[in-house]
Amino acid sequence: MSEIAATTVHEAYAFACMRCGHGWEQAYEIEHHVDGSNKAFVVYKADGERVPSPLSTPTCTNCGGHVVRIMRAGRVSTVQQLLQNRRPAAAKEADAEVREPVAATAAPAGDHHWHLSDLLHPFHRR
């Protein structure tokens, strides 16, 4: 017997590991069901696959740690965009000072490991 979700809600969360500093975002389909005993239960799906609730025991996708900060969606991607936009200006300044091409030694943006301080820095009060 197949069950059909009574309602499905789409939610997304941003995560930052407090152990290794890795940041990521994930969208979920949250299906609300009622079983044969009229008891409500929830099923979380990410990318079409059933997953445990990210709110009960979040796990870092980088180090497997369980001390993970959960934030509203967009926090990690916003910080990543800010850091990418700052990177060319910083590279130009370094190039002017050293007079050597920075691109030859800089890691590609896709290979950057996001540290917790990178992710949270724009949100600190000054």
PDB file of N, CA, C and O in Angstrom, residues 5-6 8 10-11 15-16 25 27 32-33 36 40 49 63 69 92 97 101 106 108 115-116 122 124:
ATOM      1  N   ALA A   5       1.429  11.812   0.516  1.00  0.00           N
ATOM      2  CA  ALA A   5       1.598  12.863   1.516  1.00  0.00           C
ATOM      3  C   ALA A   5       0.377  13.767   1.533  1.00  0.00           C
ATOM      4  O   ALA A   5      -0.150  14.152   0.490  1.00  0.00           O
ATOM      5  N   ALA A   6      -0.085  14.087   2.743  1.00  0.00           N
ATOM      6  CA  ALA A   6      -1.214  15.003   2.886  1.00  0.00           C
ATOM      7  C   ALA A   6      -0.816  16.389   2.391  1.00  0.00           C
ATOM      8  O   ALA A   6      -1.563  17.032   1.666  1.00  0.00           O
ATOM      9  N   THR A   8       2.978  18.701   1.232  1.00  0.00           N
ATOM     10  CA  THR A   8       4.429  18.731   1.058  1.00  0.00           C
ATOM     11  C   THR A   8       4.873  20.181   1.101  1.00  0.00           C
ATOM     12  O   THR A   8       4.316  21.036   0.418  1.00  0.00           O
ATOM     13  N   HIS A  10       8.287  22.820   0.972  1.00  0.00           N
ATOM     14  CA  HIS A  10       9.672  22.933   0.530  1.00  0.00           C
ATOM     15  C   HIS A  10      10.392  23.918   1.445  1.00  0.00           C
ATOM     16  O   HIS A  10       9.948  25.048   1.616  1.00  0.00           O
ATOM     17  N   GLU A  11      11.473  23.454   2.056  1.00  0.00           N
ATOM     18  CA  GLU A  11      12.284  24.276   2.955  1.00  0.00           C
ATOM     19  C   GLU A  11      13.750  24.108   2.579  1.00  0.00           C
ATOM     20  O   GLU A  11      14.151  23.052   2.096  1.00  0.00           O
ATOM     21  N   PHE A  15      23.955  25.435   6.626  1.00  0.00           N
ATOM     22  CA  PHE A  15      24.626  24.752   7.728  1.00  0.00           C
ATOM     23  C   PHE A  15      26.078  25.197   7.798  1.00  0.00           C
ATOM     24  O   PHE A  15      26.713  25.430   6.764  1.00  0.00           O
ATOM     25  N   ALA A  16      26.611  25.292   9.003  1.00  0.00           N
ATOM     26  CA  ALA A  16      28.037  25.568   9.217  1.00  0.00           C
ATOM     27  C   ALA A  16      28.524  24.629  10.312  1.00  0.00           C
ATOM     28  O   ALA A  16      27.976  24.597  11.408  1.00  0.00           O
ATOM     29  N   GLU A  25      24.519  24.322   1.918  1.00  0.00           N
ATOM     30  CA  GLU A  25      23.082  24.534   1.947  1.00  0.00           C
ATOM     31  C   GLU A  25      22.392  23.327   1.343  1.00  0.00           C
ATOM     32  O   GLU A  25      22.957  22.646   0.492  1.00  0.00           O
ATOM     33  N   ALA A  27      18.252  21.923   0.197  1.00  0.00           N
ATOM     34  CA  ALA A  27      16.806  22.083   0.092  1.00  0.00           C
ATOM     35  C   ALA A  27      16.147  20.750   0.417  1.00  0.00           C
ATOM     36  O   ALA A  27      16.684  19.685   0.101  1.00  0.00           O
ATOM     37  N   HIS A  32       4.193  15.696   4.995  1.00  0.00           N
ATOM     38  CA  HIS A  32       3.404  15.460   6.208  1.00  0.00           C
ATOM     39  C   HIS A  32       2.410  14.343   5.907  1.00  0.00           C
ATOM     40  O   HIS A  32       1.617  14.447   4.979  1.00  0.00           O
ATOM     41  N   HIS A  33       2.491  13.262   6.695  1.00  0.00           N
ATOM     42  CA  HIS A  33       1.638  12.090   6.508  1.00  0.00           C
ATOM     43  C   HIS A  33       0.816  11.830   7.760  1.00  0.00           C
ATOM     44  O   HIS A  33       1.133  12.328   8.843  1.00  0.00           O
ATOM     45  N   GLY A  36      -2.192   4.843   9.689  1.00  0.00           N
ATOM     46  CA  GLY A  36      -3.485   4.180   9.870  1.00  0.00           C
ATOM     47  C   GLY A  36      -4.108   4.435  11.226  1.00  0.00           C
ATOM     48  O   GLY A  36      -5.320   4.326  11.392  1.00  0.00           O
ATOM     49  N   ALA A  40       0.193  11.602  13.106  1.00  0.00           N
ATOM     50  CA  ALA A  40       0.955  12.373  12.119  1.00  0.00           C
ATOM     51  C   ALA A  40       2.440  12.041  12.195  1.00  0.00           C
ATOM     52  O   ALA A  40       2.979  11.797  13.276  1.00  0.00           O
ATOM     53  N   GLU A  49      15.740  11.709  -2.337  1.00  0.00           N
ATOM     54  CA  GLU A  49      16.060  10.591  -1.455  1.00  0.00           C
ATOM     55  C   GLU A  49      15.589  10.882  -0.035  1.00  0.00           C
ATOM     56  O   GLU A  49      15.742  11.996   0.452  1.00  0.00           O
ATOM     57  N   CYS A  63      33.247  16.555   7.421  1.00  0.00           N
ATOM     58  CA  CYS A  63      34.015  15.800   8.424  1.00  0.00           C
ATOM     59  C   CYS A  63      33.171  14.799   9.209  1.00  0.00           C
ATOM     60  O   CYS A  63      33.707  14.022   9.991  1.00  0.00           O
ATOM     61  N   ARG A  69      25.805  24.294  13.096  1.00  0.00           N
ATOM     62  CA  ARG A  69      24.890  25.429  13.257  1.00  0.00           C
ATOM     63  C   ARG A  69      23.939  25.449  12.066  1.00  0.00           C
ATOM     64  O   ARG A  69      24.368  25.357  10.916  1.00  0.00           O
ATOM     65  N   LYS A  92      44.226  41.896  -7.280  1.00  0.00           N
ATOM     66  CA  LYS A  92      44.802  43.058  -7.961  1.00  0.00           C
ATOM     67  C   LYS A  92      45.747  43.824  -7.038  1.00  0.00           C
ATOM     68  O   LYS A  92      46.810  44.263  -7.455  1.00  0.00           O
ATOM     69  N   GLU A  97      51.466  45.076  -5.559  1.00  0.00           N
ATOM     70  CA  GLU A  97      52.548  45.117  -4.584  1.00  0.00           C
ATOM     71  C   GLU A  97      53.711  44.211  -4.970  1.00  0.00           C
ATOM     72  O   GLU A  97      54.871  44.581  -4.843  1.00  0.00           O
ATOM     73  N   PRO A 101      52.198  37.555 -11.205  1.00  0.00           N
ATOM     74  CA  PRO A 101      50.816  37.100 -11.415  1.00  0.00           C
ATOM     75  C   PRO A 101      50.318  36.294 -10.215  1.00  0.00           C
ATOM     76  O   PRO A 101      50.949  35.335  -9.803  1.00  0.00           O
ATOM     77  N   ALA A 106      47.113  31.097  -6.967  1.00  0.00           N
ATOM     78  CA  ALA A 106      45.825  31.081  -6.285  1.00  0.00           C
ATOM     79  C   ALA A 106      45.076  29.793  -6.596  1.00  0.00           C
ATOM     80  O   ALA A 106      45.118  29.289  -7.706  1.00  0.00           O
ATOM     81  N   PRO A 108      41.792  27.593  -7.424  1.00  0.00           N
ATOM     82  CA  PRO A 108      40.532  27.884  -8.103  1.00  0.00           C
ATOM     83  C   PRO A 108      39.415  28.069  -7.086  1.00  0.00           C
ATOM     84  O   PRO A 108      39.405  27.407  -6.042  1.00  0.00           O
ATOM     85  N   HIS A 115      36.050  28.158   5.659  1.00  0.00           N
ATOM     86  CA  HIS A 115      36.252  28.080   7.101  1.00  0.00           C
ATOM     87  C   HIS A 115      35.114  28.799   7.802  1.00  0.00           C
ATOM     88  O   HIS A 115      34.505  29.713   7.261  1.00  0.00           O
ATOM     89  N   LEU A 116      34.822  28.388   9.009  1.00  0.00           N
ATOM     90  CA  LEU A 116      33.734  28.986   9.767  1.00  0.00           C
ATOM     91  C   LEU A 116      33.898  30.491   9.879  1.00  0.00           C
ATOM     92  O   LEU A 116      32.939  31.238   9.740  1.00  0.00           O
ATOM     93  N   PRO A 122      30.995  38.236   7.869  1.00  0.00           N
ATOM     94  CA  PRO A 122      30.129  39.362   7.497  1.00  0.00           C
ATOM     95  C   PRO A 122      28.999  39.630   8.488  1.00  0.00           C
ATOM     96  O   PRO A 122      28.400  40.682   8.456  1.00  0.00           O
ATOM     97  N   HIS A 124      29.349  39.508  11.885  1.00  0.00           N
ATOM     98  CA  HIS A 124      29.840  40.002  13.177  1.00  0.00           C
ATOM     99  C   HIS A 124      29.546  41.486  13.304  1.00  0.00           C
ATOM    100  O   HIS A 124      29.613  42.233  12.335  1.00  0.00           O
TER     101      HIS A 124
END
